[in-house]
Coordinates of C-alpha atoms in Angstrom, one line a residue:
Chain A
A1 CA 9.1 -71.7 -7.1
Q2 CA 7.7 -72.6 -3.7
S3 CA 4.7 -74.8 -3.5
V4 CA 2.6 -76.8 -1.1
A5 CA 0.6 -80.0 -1.7
Q6 CA -2.2 -81.4 0.5
P7 CA -2.8 -84.8 -1.1
E8 CA -6.2 -85.4 0.6
D9 CA -9.3 -83.5 -0.1
Q10 CA -11.0 -84.9 3.0
V11 CA -10.0 -86.8 6.1
N12 CA -12.5 -88.7 8.1
V13 CA -11.8 -89.8 11.7
A14 CA -13.8 -91.0 14.6
E15 CA -13.9 -88.8 17.7
G16 CA -11.2 -89.8 20.2
N17 CA -9.0 -91.3 17.5
P18 CA -5.7 -89.7 16.4
L19 CA -5.8 -87.6 13.3
T20 CA -3.2 -86.7 10.7
V21 CA -3.6 -84.1 7.9
K22 CA -0.8 -84.4 5.3
C23 CA 1.2 -81.6 3.8
T24 CA 4.3 -81.7 1.6
Y25 CA 6.3 -78.7 0.4
S26 CA 8.8 -77.6 -2.2
V27 CA 11.0 -74.6 -1.4
S28 CA 14.4 -73.3 -2.2
G29 CA 16.2 -72.6 1.0
N30 CA 14.9 -73.1 4.5
P31 CA 11.1 -73.6 4.7
Y32 CA 8.9 -71.5 6.9
L33 CA 5.8 -73.6 7.3
F34 CA 2.4 -72.9 8.8
W35 CA -1.0 -74.5 9.5
Y36 CA -4.2 -72.5 9.4
V37 CA -7.8 -73.6 10.2
Q38 CA -10.9 -72.2 8.6
Y39 CA -14.3 -72.8 10.3
P40 CA -17.5 -72.3 8.2
N41 CA -18.0 -68.6 7.3
R42 CA -14.9 -67.6 9.3
G43 CA -11.5 -66.4 8.5
L44 CA -8.2 -68.3 8.7
Q45 CA -7.0 -68.9 12.2
F46 CA -3.3 -69.5 12.8
L47 CA -2.6 -72.9 14.4
L48 CA 1.2 -73.3 14.4
K49 CA 4.4 -72.7 12.6
Y50 CA 7.8 -74.2 12.0
I51 CA 10.7 -71.8 11.5
T52 CA 13.6 -73.6 13.0
G53 CA 14.6 -75.9 15.9
D54 CA 12.6 -78.9 17.1
N55 CA 11.0 -80.9 14.4
L56 CA 7.8 -81.3 16.5
V57 CA 6.0 -78.1 17.0
K58 CA 3.0 -77.6 19.2
G59 CA 0.2 -75.2 18.5
S60 CA -3.3 -74.2 19.5
Y61 CA -6.2 -76.5 20.5
G62 CA -3.9 -79.5 21.1
F63 CA -2.6 -79.7 17.5
E64 CA 1.0 -80.4 16.7
A65 CA 3.0 -80.8 13.5
E66 CA 6.1 -82.8 12.6
F67 CA 8.6 -81.3 10.2
N68 CA 10.5 -83.9 8.2
K69 CA 13.2 -82.4 6.0
S70 CA 14.1 -85.6 4.2
Q71 CA 10.5 -86.2 3.2
T72 CA 9.7 -82.5 2.8
S73 CA 6.6 -82.9 4.8
F74 CA 4.9 -81.0 7.6
H75 CA 1.9 -83.2 8.7
L76 CA -0.6 -81.9 11.2
K77 CA -1.5 -84.2 14.0
K78 CA -3.7 -84.5 17.1
P79 CA -3.7 -87.4 19.5
S80 CA -7.4 -87.4 20.1
A81 CA -9.8 -85.8 17.7
L82 CA -12.9 -83.8 18.7
V83 CA -16.1 -83.2 16.7
S84 CA -15.4 -79.5 17.1
D85 CA -12.1 -80.0 15.1
S86 CA -14.2 -80.5 12.0
A87 CA -13.1 -77.7 9.6
L88 CA -11.0 -76.9 6.6
Y89 CA -7.2 -77.0 7.2
F90 CA -4.6 -75.2 5.1
C91 CA -0.9 -75.8 5.0
A92 CA 1.2 -72.8 3.9
V93 CA 4.7 -71.9 3.2
R94 CA 6.2 -68.5 3.2
D95 CA 7.6 -67.4 -0.1
G96 CA 11.3 -66.6 0.0
E97 CA 13.7 -66.9 2.9
F98 CA 14.2 -63.4 4.3
S99 CA 14.3 -63.4 8.1
G100 CA 11.3 -61.5 9.4
G101 CA 10.4 -60.4 5.9
Y102 CA 7.0 -59.6 4.5
N103 CA 6.9 -62.4 2.0
K104 CA 3.5 -63.7 1.0
L105 CA 2.1 -67.1 2.0
I106 CA 1.5 -69.8 -0.5
F107 CA -1.3 -72.1 0.4
G108 CA -2.2 -75.7 -0.3
A109 CA -5.6 -76.5 -1.6
G110 CA -6.9 -77.4 1.8
T111 CA -8.1 -80.6 3.5
R112 CA -11.5 -80.9 5.0
L113 CA -11.4 -82.7 8.3
A114 CA -14.6 -84.5 9.4
V115 CA -14.7 -85.9 12.9
H116 CA -17.6 -88.2 13.5
P117 CA -19.1 -88.9 17.0
Chain B
E1 CA -6.6 -60.5 22.0
P2 CA -6.1 -58.1 19.1
E3 CA -7.6 -59.1 15.8
V4 CA -8.0 -58.0 12.2
T5 CA -11.4 -56.8 11.3
Q6 CA -13.0 -56.4 7.9
T7 CA -16.1 -54.6 6.6
P8 CA -18.5 -55.3 5.2
S9 CA -18.9 -59.0 5.8
H10 CA -20.9 -59.4 2.6
Q11 CA -21.0 -57.1 -0.4
V12 CA -23.3 -57.6 -3.4
T13 CA -22.6 -55.4 -6.4
Q14 CA -23.4 -55.3 -10.1
M15 CA -20.8 -56.0 -12.8
G16 CA -18.9 -52.8 -13.7
Q17 CA -19.4 -51.1 -10.3
E18 CA -16.7 -50.0 -8.0
V19 CA -16.3 -51.6 -4.6
I20 CA -14.1 -50.8 -1.6
L21 CA -13.3 -53.5 0.9
R22 CA -12.1 -52.3 4.3
C23 CA -9.8 -53.8 6.8
V24 CA -8.4 -52.7 10.1
P25 CA -5.2 -54.5 10.8
I26 CA -3.8 -55.2 14.2
S27 CA -2.3 -52.0 15.6
N28 CA 1.5 -51.9 15.5
H29 CA 1.6 -54.4 12.6
L30 CA 3.6 -53.1 9.7
Y31 CA 2.9 -55.5 6.8
F32 CA -0.5 -55.9 5.2
Y33 CA -1.9 -58.3 2.7
W34 CA -4.9 -59.1 0.7
Y35 CA -5.8 -62.6 -0.4
R36 CA -8.8 -64.1 -2.0
Q37 CA -10.6 -67.4 -2.0
I38 CA -12.9 -68.3 -4.8
L39 CA -15.6 -70.7 -3.6
G40 CA -14.1 -74.1 -3.2
Q41 CA -10.7 -73.1 -4.3
K42 CA -7.4 -72.4 -2.6
V43 CA -6.4 -69.1 -0.9
E44 CA -4.6 -66.9 -3.4
F45 CA -2.3 -64.0 -2.8
L46 CA -3.2 -60.6 -4.3
V47 CA -1.0 -58.0 -2.9
S48 CA 1.3 -57.0 0.0
F49 CA 1.9 -53.5 1.3
Y50 CA 4.6 -52.0 3.5
N51 CA 5.7 -48.5 4.3
N52 CA 2.8 -47.1 2.3
E53 CA 3.7 -48.8 -0.9
I54 CA 3.0 -52.1 -2.6
S55 CA 5.7 -54.7 -1.9
E56 CA 4.5 -57.4 -4.2
K57 CA 1.5 -58.1 -6.3
S58 CA 0.2 -61.2 -8.1
E59 CA -0.9 -61.4 -11.7
I60 CA -4.5 -61.3 -10.5
F61 CA -3.8 -57.8 -9.1
D62 CA -4.2 -55.9 -12.4
D63 CA -5.0 -52.3 -13.1
Q64 CA -8.6 -52.7 -11.8
F65 CA -7.3 -53.3 -8.3
S66 CA -5.7 -50.8 -5.9
V67 CA -4.8 -50.6 -2.3
E68 CA -4.5 -47.8 0.1
R69 CA -3.8 -47.1 3.8
P70 CA -5.6 -43.7 4.0
D71 CA -5.4 -42.9 7.7
G72 CA -2.8 -45.1 9.4
S73 CA -5.4 -47.6 10.6
N74 CA -7.5 -48.7 7.7
F75 CA -6.3 -50.7 4.8
T76 CA -8.5 -50.8 1.7
L77 CA -8.8 -52.8 -1.4
K78 CA -10.6 -51.1 -4.3
I79 CA -11.9 -52.9 -7.4
R80 CA -12.7 -50.2 -10.0
S81 CA -14.9 -52.1 -12.3
T82 CA -16.0 -55.5 -11.0
K83 CA -16.3 -58.6 -13.1
L84 CA -18.3 -61.7 -12.4
E85 CA -15.0 -63.6 -11.8
D86 CA -14.2 -61.2 -9.0
S87 CA -16.8 -63.0 -6.8
A88 CA -14.9 -64.5 -4.0
M89 CA -14.1 -64.2 -0.3
Y90 CA -11.5 -61.5 0.3
F91 CA -9.2 -61.8 3.3
C92 CA -7.0 -59.1 4.8
A93 CA -4.0 -60.1 6.9
S94 CA -1.3 -58.3 8.9
L95 CA 2.1 -59.2 10.2
G96 CA 4.1 -57.7 13.0
Q97 CA 7.7 -56.6 12.8
G98 CA 10.0 -59.6 13.5
S99 CA 7.1 -62.1 13.4
Y100 CA 6.3 -64.9 11.0
E101 CA 2.6 -65.7 11.3
Q102 CA 0.1 -63.5 9.5
Y103 CA -3.2 -62.9 11.2
F104 CA -6.2 -62.9 9.0
G105 CA -9.5 -61.1 9.2
P106 CA -12.9 -62.8 8.9
G107 CA -13.2 -61.9 5.3
T108 CA -15.6 -60.1 3.0
R109 CA -17.7 -62.1 0.7
L110 CA -18.0 -60.3 -2.6
T111 CA -20.8 -61.3 -4.9
V112 CA -20.8 -59.7 -8.4
T113 CA -24.1 -60.1 -10.3

């Protein structure tokens, strides 16, 4: 069965410093991986995805993520954190491996990112 | 930019009552989903819907739940007889043909008293 783990409940970082939010996955077949962000009282906003190709994918708001097949990881990164990046971040994997299919997303537990001025 | 919308934003209901949560997916999207998030917990899949029928449902999605796309634009989730443990944030999502990322609505916070 597919699963996603986010080992950190919370990540604290100073504004201007680089940030990393960790995610590891377990899938059968090729992984389709996603990061979403949730601001207080808001829905989930799509940040970026890895489907195939370059291991470093770039997304919204200056975020990027590195796919590492050998370590089964998909860590979210940003070179310079902003206070406004403070939010709840979810890693997700698409269940199954059908191209363009409608399979559900399986989410990690979420990591709260706190960026301090 | 097109977005998924949901109404109401907050619904309070008494245990045993029926509720209908409404969603308007992004037009021309073909796949529709409901997820829920109990406070402080992870986002959980409830059901997926395509071509006017359920594609997949989770064990949470029992006989008390149903979904419908009544008019080609709205996508509804009905809970026939709510329980206290149904209190959660319910998210609707939609997916376009040939796409990979699901787009989520802002959610409906359901409180069952």
